[in-house]
Amino acid sequence: QTSFAARPCNLGVLKRHFDKLPNKKYGRTNDMDHKALKVLTDKLLENIEKVIVGKEDVIKQLLISLVCGGHVLLEDVPGTGKTLLAKTLSKSLSFKFSRVQFTPDLLPTDITGIHYYNHKQEEFIFRKGPVFTNILLADEINRATPRTQSSLLECMEEKQVSIDGETRLLDAPFMVIATQNPIETLGTFPLPEAQLDRFLMKIYMGYPKTMEGVEILKRFQYESPLPGLEPVAGKEDFKDVSDIFKNTFVSEDMYSYIVTLAEATRSHPDVILGVSPRGSQALLRTSQALAAISGRDYVLPDDVKAMVKPVMAHRMVTRHVGSDNGKPAAWGILDQIIKRVPVPSEERLVNRTGGR
């Protein structure tokens, strides 16, 4: 691999060069749009942190998925706040919310809905399932059978449900937040690669630090703050969000950087199955969304680096399942790849823009 040494990117210099690029050609939006999105996500972050302690990065990743219109898989040991985080997000938004506790006897129709015969009206009537909502919490998704798990595939990818030959569109926005427990795997059904790929991110909660643990005890000593949480945003606030983050500027070097990172996972000796083009697209979208919620209308290499693990790790099949620190083996591999792949630098940006 080629070694690469360059000065760190200077945000001020980068912004001056991006600002000189023609807006119309690159489809960029007004700075105020990105600033408004930052205000919205900061408000949501602050509200969620009234319940969740010390998980700012995890909350931001969840908000990025919401902005992108993607789905999230939360995985960690019991008691780390997976379900509480999902419920707190839904409570902070005036969205419709449904929760399904996945069990081995759960049927696909228990999620999507079913036609039943109404004796009074003497006709079959469709009863909507919990999937007809804005945020669906699929609790312990790996406890349901593959048949039931697969019923979510069309919902997650196409945002629609086909029942008895009739296609019904789901309400927008639609987001699935699934949780699973990495231990007690007896009687569970691991998600297949095809379904894992449908999740935009896989997020690990992790244990709280000492002072965070103390704050949790104090905050929940008498009662949970969740019931008293008020919504701070609604559907109208997310109406044009996708246009804002999709038009966040991405340089040619950044496109190449994302593709090179994905290609590096396919050629790594410890990887059996690398990241697909869908994974590259997911990395691009989440990097744009991270830049947008940070109030910027251009993507930096640090945006891409921050999204590599939550977006790529679950799309890889590695030769070794675990690692010494309890994190997936894919994380260590991705750390190696990030260090090895050349990062777009300020000098290359200046050269590509003609020194303007």
Tab-separated table of C-alpha atoms in Angstrom:
chain	number	residue	atom	x	y	z
A	1	GLN	CA	0.000	0.000	0.000
A	2	THR	CA	1.167	3.508	-0.814
A	3	SER	CA	2.116	5.638	2.152
A	4	PHE	CA	0.571	9.071	2.226
A	5	ALA	CA	1.549	12.159	4.180
A	6	ALA	CA	-0.352	15.406	3.991
A	7	ARG	CA	-1.273	18.358	6.105
A	8	PRO	CA	-4.538	18.034	8.067
A	9	CYS	CA	-7.537	19.558	6.306
A	10	ASN	CA	-8.142	23.153	7.379
A	11	LEU	CA	-11.899	23.731	7.646
A	12	GLY	CA	-11.628	27.405	6.742
A	13	VAL	CA	-9.609	26.709	3.604
A	14	LEU	CA	-11.933	23.880	2.584
A	15	LYS	CA	-15.016	26.068	3.018
A	16	ARG	CA	-13.485	28.903	0.936
A	17	HIS	CA	-12.823	26.508	-1.920
A	18	PHE	CA	-16.239	24.850	-1.702
A	19	ASP	CA	-17.968	28.236	-1.587
A	20	LYS	CA	-16.310	29.179	-4.883
A	21	LEU	CA	-17.727	26.127	-6.654
A	22	PRO	CA	-20.827	26.868	-8.777
A	23	ASN	CA	-23.940	26.063	-6.790
A	24	LYS	CA	-26.146	25.226	-9.747
A	25	LYS	CA	-23.723	22.716	-11.207
A	26	TYR	CA	-23.419	20.750	-7.992
A	27	GLY	CA	-27.039	21.155	-6.870
A	28	ARG	CA	-26.084	22.690	-3.538
A	29	THR	CA	-28.696	24.143	-1.227
A	30	ASN	CA	-28.700	27.298	0.837
A	31	ASP	CA	-26.529	27.399	3.964
A	32	MET	CA	-29.597	28.269	6.025
A	33	ASP	CA	-31.105	24.882	5.158
A	34	HIS	CA	-28.171	23.074	6.715
A	35	LYS	CA	-28.169	25.401	9.686
A	36	ALA	CA	-31.876	24.785	10.212
A	37	LEU	CA	-31.273	21.032	10.079
A	38	LYS	CA	-28.501	21.389	12.676
A	39	VAL	CA	-30.865	23.322	14.947
A	40	LEU	CA	-33.518	20.602	14.543
A	41	THR	CA	-31.165	17.697	15.312
A	42	ASP	CA	-29.524	19.572	18.206
A	43	LYS	CA	-32.978	20.108	19.683
A	44	LEU	CA	-33.771	16.408	19.344
A	45	LEU	CA	-30.406	15.451	20.822
A	46	GLU	CA	-30.955	17.688	23.825
A	47	ASN	CA	-34.431	16.273	24.393
A	48	ILE	CA	-33.293	12.644	24.141
A	49	GLU	CA	-30.435	13.315	26.558
A	50	LYS	CA	-33.019	14.205	29.210
A	51	VAL	CA	-33.573	10.433	29.433
A	52	ILE	CA	-30.490	8.772	27.913
A	53	VAL	CA	-27.209	9.462	29.710
A	54	GLY	CA	-23.828	9.723	27.992
A	55	LYS	CA	-24.613	8.308	24.549
A	56	GLU	CA	-24.234	11.381	22.332
A	57	ASP	CA	-22.493	9.503	19.487
A	58	VAL	CA	-25.107	6.735	19.508
A	59	ILE	CA	-27.964	9.249	19.498
A	60	LYS	CA	-26.382	11.165	16.611
A	61	GLN	CA	-26.050	7.968	14.597
A	62	LEU	CA	-29.733	7.245	15.240
A	63	LEU	CA	-30.669	10.764	14.098
A	64	ILE	CA	-28.508	10.396	10.981
A	65	SER	CA	-30.420	7.231	10.086
A	66	LEU	CA	-33.691	9.091	10.610
A	67	VAL	CA	-32.535	11.933	8.341
A	68	CYS	CA	-31.432	9.416	5.690
A	69	GLY	CA	-34.690	7.486	5.891
A	70	GLY	CA	-32.746	4.359	6.879
A	71	HIS	CA	-33.146	1.635	9.485
A	72	VAL	CA	-31.051	0.790	12.543
A	73	LEU	CA	-30.072	-2.427	14.290
A	74	LEU	CA	-29.208	-1.887	17.964
A	75	GLU	CA	-27.169	-4.678	19.490
A	76	ASP	CA	-25.792	-5.078	22.987
A	77	VAL	CA	-26.236	-7.020	26.204
A	78	PRO	CA	-29.491	-6.664	28.175
A	79	GLY	CA	-29.973	-3.558	30.271
A	80	THR	CA	-27.879	-1.108	28.234
A	81	GLY	CA	-30.874	0.989	27.123
A	82	LYS	CA	-31.594	-0.231	23.586
A	83	THR	CA	-35.374	-0.259	23.909
A	84	LEU	CA	-35.365	2.883	26.060
A	85	LEU	CA	-33.401	4.773	23.394
A	86	ALA	CA	-35.869	3.788	20.663
A	87	LYS	CA	-38.852	4.761	22.811
A	88	THR	CA	-37.224	8.072	23.766
A	89	LEU	CA	-36.651	8.953	20.109
A	90	SER	CA	-40.273	8.216	19.252
A	91	LYS	CA	-41.443	10.235	22.256
A	92	SER	CA	-39.352	13.215	21.099
A	93	LEU	CA	-41.148	13.159	17.747
A	94	SER	CA	-44.867	13.518	17.189
A	95	PHE	CA	-44.757	10.407	14.987
A	96	LYS	CA	-46.871	7.277	15.107
A	97	PHE	CA	-45.037	4.571	17.021
A	98	SER	CA	-45.499	0.796	17.224
A	99	ARG	CA	-43.627	-1.865	19.148
A	100	VAL	CA	-43.532	-5.573	18.345
A	101	GLN	CA	-41.953	-8.095	20.707
A	102	PHE	CA	-40.537	-10.747	18.393
A	103	THR	CA	-41.062	-14.348	19.543
A	104	PRO	CA	-40.723	-17.738	17.797
A	105	ASP	CA	-44.514	-18.034	17.333
A	106	LEU	CA	-44.912	-14.564	15.765
A	107	LEU	CA	-46.430	-14.764	12.252
A	108	PRO	CA	-45.792	-12.436	9.293
A	109	THR	CA	-49.429	-11.332	9.369
A	110	ASP	CA	-48.941	-10.232	12.991
A	111	ILE	CA	-46.643	-7.537	11.572
A	112	THR	CA	-48.081	-6.643	8.190
A	113	GLY	CA	-51.812	-7.098	8.837
A	114	ILE	CA	-54.519	-9.488	7.710
A	115	HIS	CA	-57.852	-9.670	5.893
A	116	TYR	CA	-60.640	-10.910	8.136
A	117	TYR	CA	-64.293	-11.603	7.404
A	118	ASN	CA	-66.702	-9.087	8.922
A	119	HIS	CA	-70.046	-10.818	9.468
A	120	LYS	CA	-71.986	-7.568	9.856
A	121	GLN	CA	-70.717	-6.100	6.583
A	122	GLU	CA	-70.510	-9.558	4.931
A	123	GLU	CA	-67.144	-8.826	3.364
A	124	PHE	CA	-63.433	-9.177	4.005
A	125	ILE	CA	-61.819	-6.158	5.669
A	126	PHE	CA	-58.128	-5.415	5.987
A	127	ARG	CA	-56.829	-4.870	9.508
A	128	LYS	CA	-53.538	-2.987	9.432
A	129	GLY	CA	-50.615	-4.446	11.318
A	130	PRO	CA	-48.129	-2.517	13.470
A	131	VAL	CA	-45.906	-1.927	10.437
A	132	PHE	CA	-48.290	0.855	9.365
A	133	THR	CA	-46.580	3.457	11.497
A	134	ASN	CA	-43.699	5.929	11.350
A	135	ILE	CA	-41.295	4.296	13.812
A	136	LEU	CA	-41.460	0.537	14.319
A	137	LEU	CA	-39.555	-0.949	17.250
A	138	ALA	CA	-38.767	-4.598	16.459
A	139	ASP	CA	-37.664	-5.819	19.874
A	140	GLU	CA	-35.360	-8.884	19.916
A	141	ILE	CA	-35.772	-9.418	16.192
A	142	ASN	CA	-33.532	-12.488	16.187
A	143	ARG	CA	-36.038	-14.449	18.309
A	144	ALA	CA	-38.539	-14.652	15.427
A	145	THR	CA	-38.354	-17.253	12.655
A	146	PRO	CA	-36.742	-16.388	9.288
A	147	ARG	CA	-40.213	-16.435	7.709
A	148	THR	CA	-41.365	-13.639	10.028
A	149	GLN	CA	-38.081	-11.728	9.745
A	150	SER	CA	-38.368	-11.750	5.953
A	151	SER	CA	-41.788	-10.091	6.151
A	152	LEU	CA	-39.925	-6.887	7.003
A	153	LEU	CA	-37.728	-6.972	3.868
A	154	GLU	CA	-40.230	-5.348	1.508
A	155	CYS	CA	-41.297	-2.896	4.205
A	156	MET	CA	-37.733	-1.750	4.840
A	157	GLU	CA	-36.548	-1.589	1.238
A	158	GLU	CA	-39.625	-0.516	-0.710
A	159	LYS	CA	-41.602	1.218	2.081
A	160	GLN	CA	-44.652	-0.811	1.098
A	161	VAL	CA	-46.495	-4.033	1.961
A	162	SER	CA	-47.959	-6.564	-0.490
A	163	ILE	CA	-50.837	-8.589	0.960
A	164	ASP	CA	-53.160	-10.865	-1.039
A	165	GLY	CA	-51.959	-9.333	-4.298
A	166	GLU	CA	-52.577	-5.764	-3.173
A	167	THR	CA	-49.755	-3.307	-2.517
A	168	ARG	CA	-50.189	-0.770	0.274
A	169	LEU	CA	-47.791	2.118	0.791
A	170	LEU	CA	-46.440	2.835	4.257
A	171	ASP	CA	-46.643	6.251	5.845
A	172	ALA	CA	-43.634	8.534	5.426
A	173	PRO	CA	-41.309	8.793	7.200
A	174	PHE	CA	-40.894	5.099	8.013
A	175	MET	CA	-38.070	3.758	10.182
A	176	VAL	CA	-37.407	0.347	11.709
A	177	ILE	CA	-35.371	0.230	14.909
A	178	ALA	CA	-34.567	-3.398	15.642
A	179	THR	CA	-32.825	-4.681	18.761
A	180	GLN	CA	-31.061	-7.943	19.407
A	181	ASN	CA	-29.132	-9.585	22.209
A	182	PRO	CA	-25.673	-11.017	21.333
A	183	ILE	CA	-25.839	-13.497	24.244
A	184	GLU	CA	-28.420	-16.180	25.071
A	185	THR	CA	-28.492	-17.266	21.428
A	186	LEU	CA	-30.221	-20.581	22.166
A	187	GLY	CA	-33.503	-20.612	20.274
A	188	THR	CA	-32.684	-17.544	18.201
A	189	PHE	CA	-32.437	-17.135	14.432
A	190	PRO	CA	-29.490	-14.977	13.273
A	191	LEU	CA	-30.441	-12.444	10.630
A	192	PRO	CA	-29.252	-13.475	7.137
A	193	GLU	CA	-26.786	-11.263	5.272
A	194	ALA	CA	-29.506	-10.091	2.869
A	195	GLN	CA	-31.545	-8.673	5.736
A	196	LEU	CA	-28.564	-7.249	7.637
A	197	ASP	CA	-27.717	-5.310	4.493
A	198	ARG	CA	-31.107	-3.584	4.699
A	199	PHE	CA	-30.089	-1.867	7.918
A	200	LEU	CA	-28.331	1.405	7.257
A	201	MET	CA	-26.373	1.095	10.514
A	202	LYS	CA	-25.644	-1.398	13.238
A	203	ILE	CA	-25.053	0.437	16.525
A	204	TYR	CA	-23.578	-0.838	19.785
A	205	MET	CA	-24.715	0.870	22.990
A	206	GLY	CA	-21.827	-0.034	25.287
A	207	TYR	CA	-21.643	0.256	29.072
A	208	PRO	CA	-21.766	3.712	30.692
A	209	LYS	CA	-18.694	5.274	32.287
A	210	THR	CA	-18.518	5.540	36.092
A	211	MET	CA	-19.925	9.062	36.369
A	212	GLU	CA	-22.560	8.290	33.756
A	213	GLY	CA	-23.617	5.272	35.817
A	214	VAL	CA	-23.958	7.504	38.870
A	215	GLU	CA	-26.084	9.970	36.891
A	216	ILE	CA	-28.334	7.120	35.698
A	217	LEU	CA	-28.963	6.058	39.301
A	218	LYS	CA	-29.865	9.602	40.317
A	219	ARG	CA	-32.052	10.272	37.273
A	220	PHE	CA	-34.094	7.085	37.613
A	221	GLN	CA	-34.105	6.866	41.413
A	222	TYR	CA	-37.749	7.870	41.883
A	223	GLU	CA	-39.320	7.494	38.446
A	224	SER	CA	-38.423	7.347	34.775
A	225	PRO	CA	-38.268	10.742	33.015
A	226	LEU	CA	-39.631	9.143	29.821
A	227	PRO	CA	-43.398	9.576	30.498
A	228	GLY	CA	-42.961	13.322	31.023
A	229	LEU	CA	-40.946	13.844	27.828
A	230	GLU	CA	-42.591	16.211	25.337
A	231	PRO	CA	-42.161	16.030	21.530
A	232	VAL	CA	-39.959	18.740	20.006
A	233	ALA	CA	-40.463	17.960	16.289
A	234	GLY	CA	-43.110	16.604	13.934
A	235	LYS	CA	-43.581	15.284	10.404
A	236	GLU	CA	-43.594	18.778	8.913
A	237	ASP	CA	-40.069	19.358	10.239
A	238	PHE	CA	-38.762	16.395	8.221
A	239	LYS	CA	-40.638	17.186	5.016
A	240	ASP	CA	-37.633	18.494	3.017
A	241	VAL	CA	-34.817	16.975	5.061
A	242	SER	CA	-33.827	14.469	2.361
A	243	ASP	CA	-33.298	17.278	-0.164
A	244	ILE	CA	-30.959	19.059	2.247
A	245	PHE	CA	-28.595	16.172	2.961
A	246	LYS	CA	-28.663	14.700	-0.569
A	247	ASN	CA	-27.440	18.013	-1.999
A	248	THR	CA	-24.578	18.271	0.471
A	249	PHE	CA	-21.514	18.715	-1.722
A	250	VAL	CA	-19.165	15.749	-2.242
A	251	SER	CA	-15.849	16.283	-4.052
A	252	GLU	CA	-14.485	13.834	-6.637
A	253	ASP	CA	-11.712	12.879	-4.230
A	254	MET	CA	-14.301	12.030	-1.589
A	255	TYR	CA	-16.192	9.739	-3.996
A	256	SER	CA	-12.933	7.932	-4.733
A	257	TYR	CA	-12.106	7.736	-1.026
A	258	ILE	CA	-15.433	6.037	-0.236
A	259	VAL	CA	-15.084	3.520	-3.081
A	260	THR	CA	-11.455	2.764	-2.145
A	261	LEU	CA	-12.495	2.037	1.452
A	262	ALA	CA	-15.169	-0.395	0.215
A	263	GLU	CA	-12.760	-2.082	-2.204
A	264	ALA	CA	-10.194	-2.497	0.581
A	265	THR	CA	-12.688	-4.628	2.554
A	266	ARG	CA	-13.021	-7.016	-0.402
A	267	SER	CA	-9.291	-7.633	-0.725
A	268	HIS	CA	-8.428	-7.897	2.985
A	269	PRO	CA	-7.073	-11.375	3.884
A	270	ASP	CA	-9.261	-11.650	7.011
A	271	VAL	CA	-12.505	-10.843	5.166
A	272	ILE	CA	-14.577	-13.510	3.421
A	273	LEU	CA	-17.262	-11.139	2.116
A	274	GLY	CA	-16.544	-7.436	1.680
A	275	VAL	CA	-18.799	-4.393	1.451
A	276	SER	CA	-21.133	-4.265	-1.559
A	277	PRO	CA	-21.940	-1.196	-3.700
A	278	ARG	CA	-25.058	-0.762	-1.546
A	279	GLY	CA	-22.705	-0.338	1.411
A	280	SER	CA	-20.743	2.338	-0.468
A	281	GLN	CA	-23.977	4.198	-1.160
A	282	ALA	CA	-24.918	3.954	2.510
A	283	LEU	CA	-21.528	5.376	3.526
A	284	LEU	CA	-22.012	8.289	1.125
A	285	ARG	CA	-25.532	9.060	2.406
A	286	THR	CA	-24.588	8.910	6.069
A	287	SER	CA	-21.471	11.044	5.499
A	288	GLN	CA	-23.619	13.666	3.772
A	289	ALA	CA	-26.168	13.514	6.599
A	290	LEU	CA	-23.453	13.898	9.260
A	291	ALA	CA	-22.106	16.957	7.464
A	292	ALA	CA	-25.626	18.386	7.144
A	293	ILE	CA	-26.562	17.958	10.816
A	294	SER	CA	-23.210	19.563	11.671
A	295	GLY	CA	-24.361	22.675	9.781
A	296	ARG	CA	-22.052	22.163	6.782
A	297	ASP	CA	-22.955	21.850	3.109
A	298	TYR	CA	-19.855	19.835	2.192
A	299	VAL	CA	-18.432	16.475	3.276
A	300	LEU	CA	-15.070	16.131	5.024
A	301	PRO	CA	-12.901	12.996	5.292
A	302	ASP	CA	-13.670	12.951	9.026
A	303	ASP	CA	-17.382	12.575	8.203
A	304	VAL	CA	-16.614	9.459	6.164
A	305	LYS	CA	-14.296	8.022	8.830
A	306	ALA	CA	-16.918	8.524	11.550
A	307	MET	CA	-19.484	6.524	9.570
A	308	VAL	CA	-17.258	3.649	8.425
A	309	LYS	CA	-17.790	1.297	11.401
A	310	PRO	CA	-21.554	1.691	11.996
A	311	VAL	CA	-22.251	1.465	8.251
A	312	MET	CA	-19.740	-1.130	7.021
A	313	ALA	CA	-18.995	-3.544	9.882
A	314	HIS	CA	-22.283	-5.490	9.724
A	315	ARG	CA	-22.010	-5.835	5.938
A	316	MET	CA	-18.749	-7.800	6.229
A	317	VAL	CA	-18.225	-11.505	6.852
A	318	THR	CA	-14.891	-12.035	8.608
A	319	ARG	CA	-12.861	-15.173	9.208
A	320	HIS	CA	-12.867	-14.538	12.963
A	321	VAL	CA	-16.138	-13.800	14.769
A	322	GLY	CA	-15.014	-11.914	17.889
A	323	SER	CA	-12.082	-9.894	19.186
A	324	ASP	CA	-10.252	-9.295	22.453
A	325	ASN	CA	-12.139	-6.137	23.449
A	326	GLY	CA	-15.604	-7.584	22.873
A	327	LYS	CA	-16.203	-5.590	19.702
A	328	PRO	CA	-16.717	-7.205	16.275
A	329	ALA	CA	-13.595	-8.374	14.454
A	330	ALA	CA	-14.692	-6.166	11.558
A	331	TRP	CA	-13.964	-3.065	13.669
A	332	GLY	CA	-10.283	-3.930	13.962
A	333	ILE	CA	-10.093	-4.662	10.235
A	334	LEU	CA	-11.754	-1.341	9.409
A	335	ASP	CA	-9.281	0.474	11.688
A	336	GLN	CA	-6.458	-1.033	9.627
A	337	ILE	CA	-8.135	-0.020	6.369
A	338	ILE	CA	-8.754	3.559	7.528
A	339	LYS	CA	-5.075	3.941	8.441
A	340	ARG	CA	-3.912	2.420	5.155
A	341	VAL	CA	-6.150	4.174	2.606
A	342	PRO	CA	-4.897	7.635	1.523
A	343	VAL	CA	-7.057	10.480	2.808
A	344	PRO	CA	-8.093	13.364	0.511
A	345	SER	CA	-5.959	16.331	1.542
A	346	GLU	CA	-6.182	20.090	1.357
A	347	GLU	CA	-3.388	20.243	-1.245
A	348	ARG	CA	-5.215	17.872	-3.588
A	349	LEU	CA	-8.428	19.871	-3.180
A	350	VAL	CA	-6.610	23.122	-4.066
A	351	ASN	CA	-5.080	21.470	-7.135
A	352	ARG	CA	-8.447	20.113	-8.313
A	353	THR	CA	-10.122	23.519	-7.957
A	354	GLY	CA	-7.289	25.312	-9.763
A	355	GLY	CA	-6.173	27.191	-6.652
A	356	ARG	CA	-9.335	29.308	-6.629
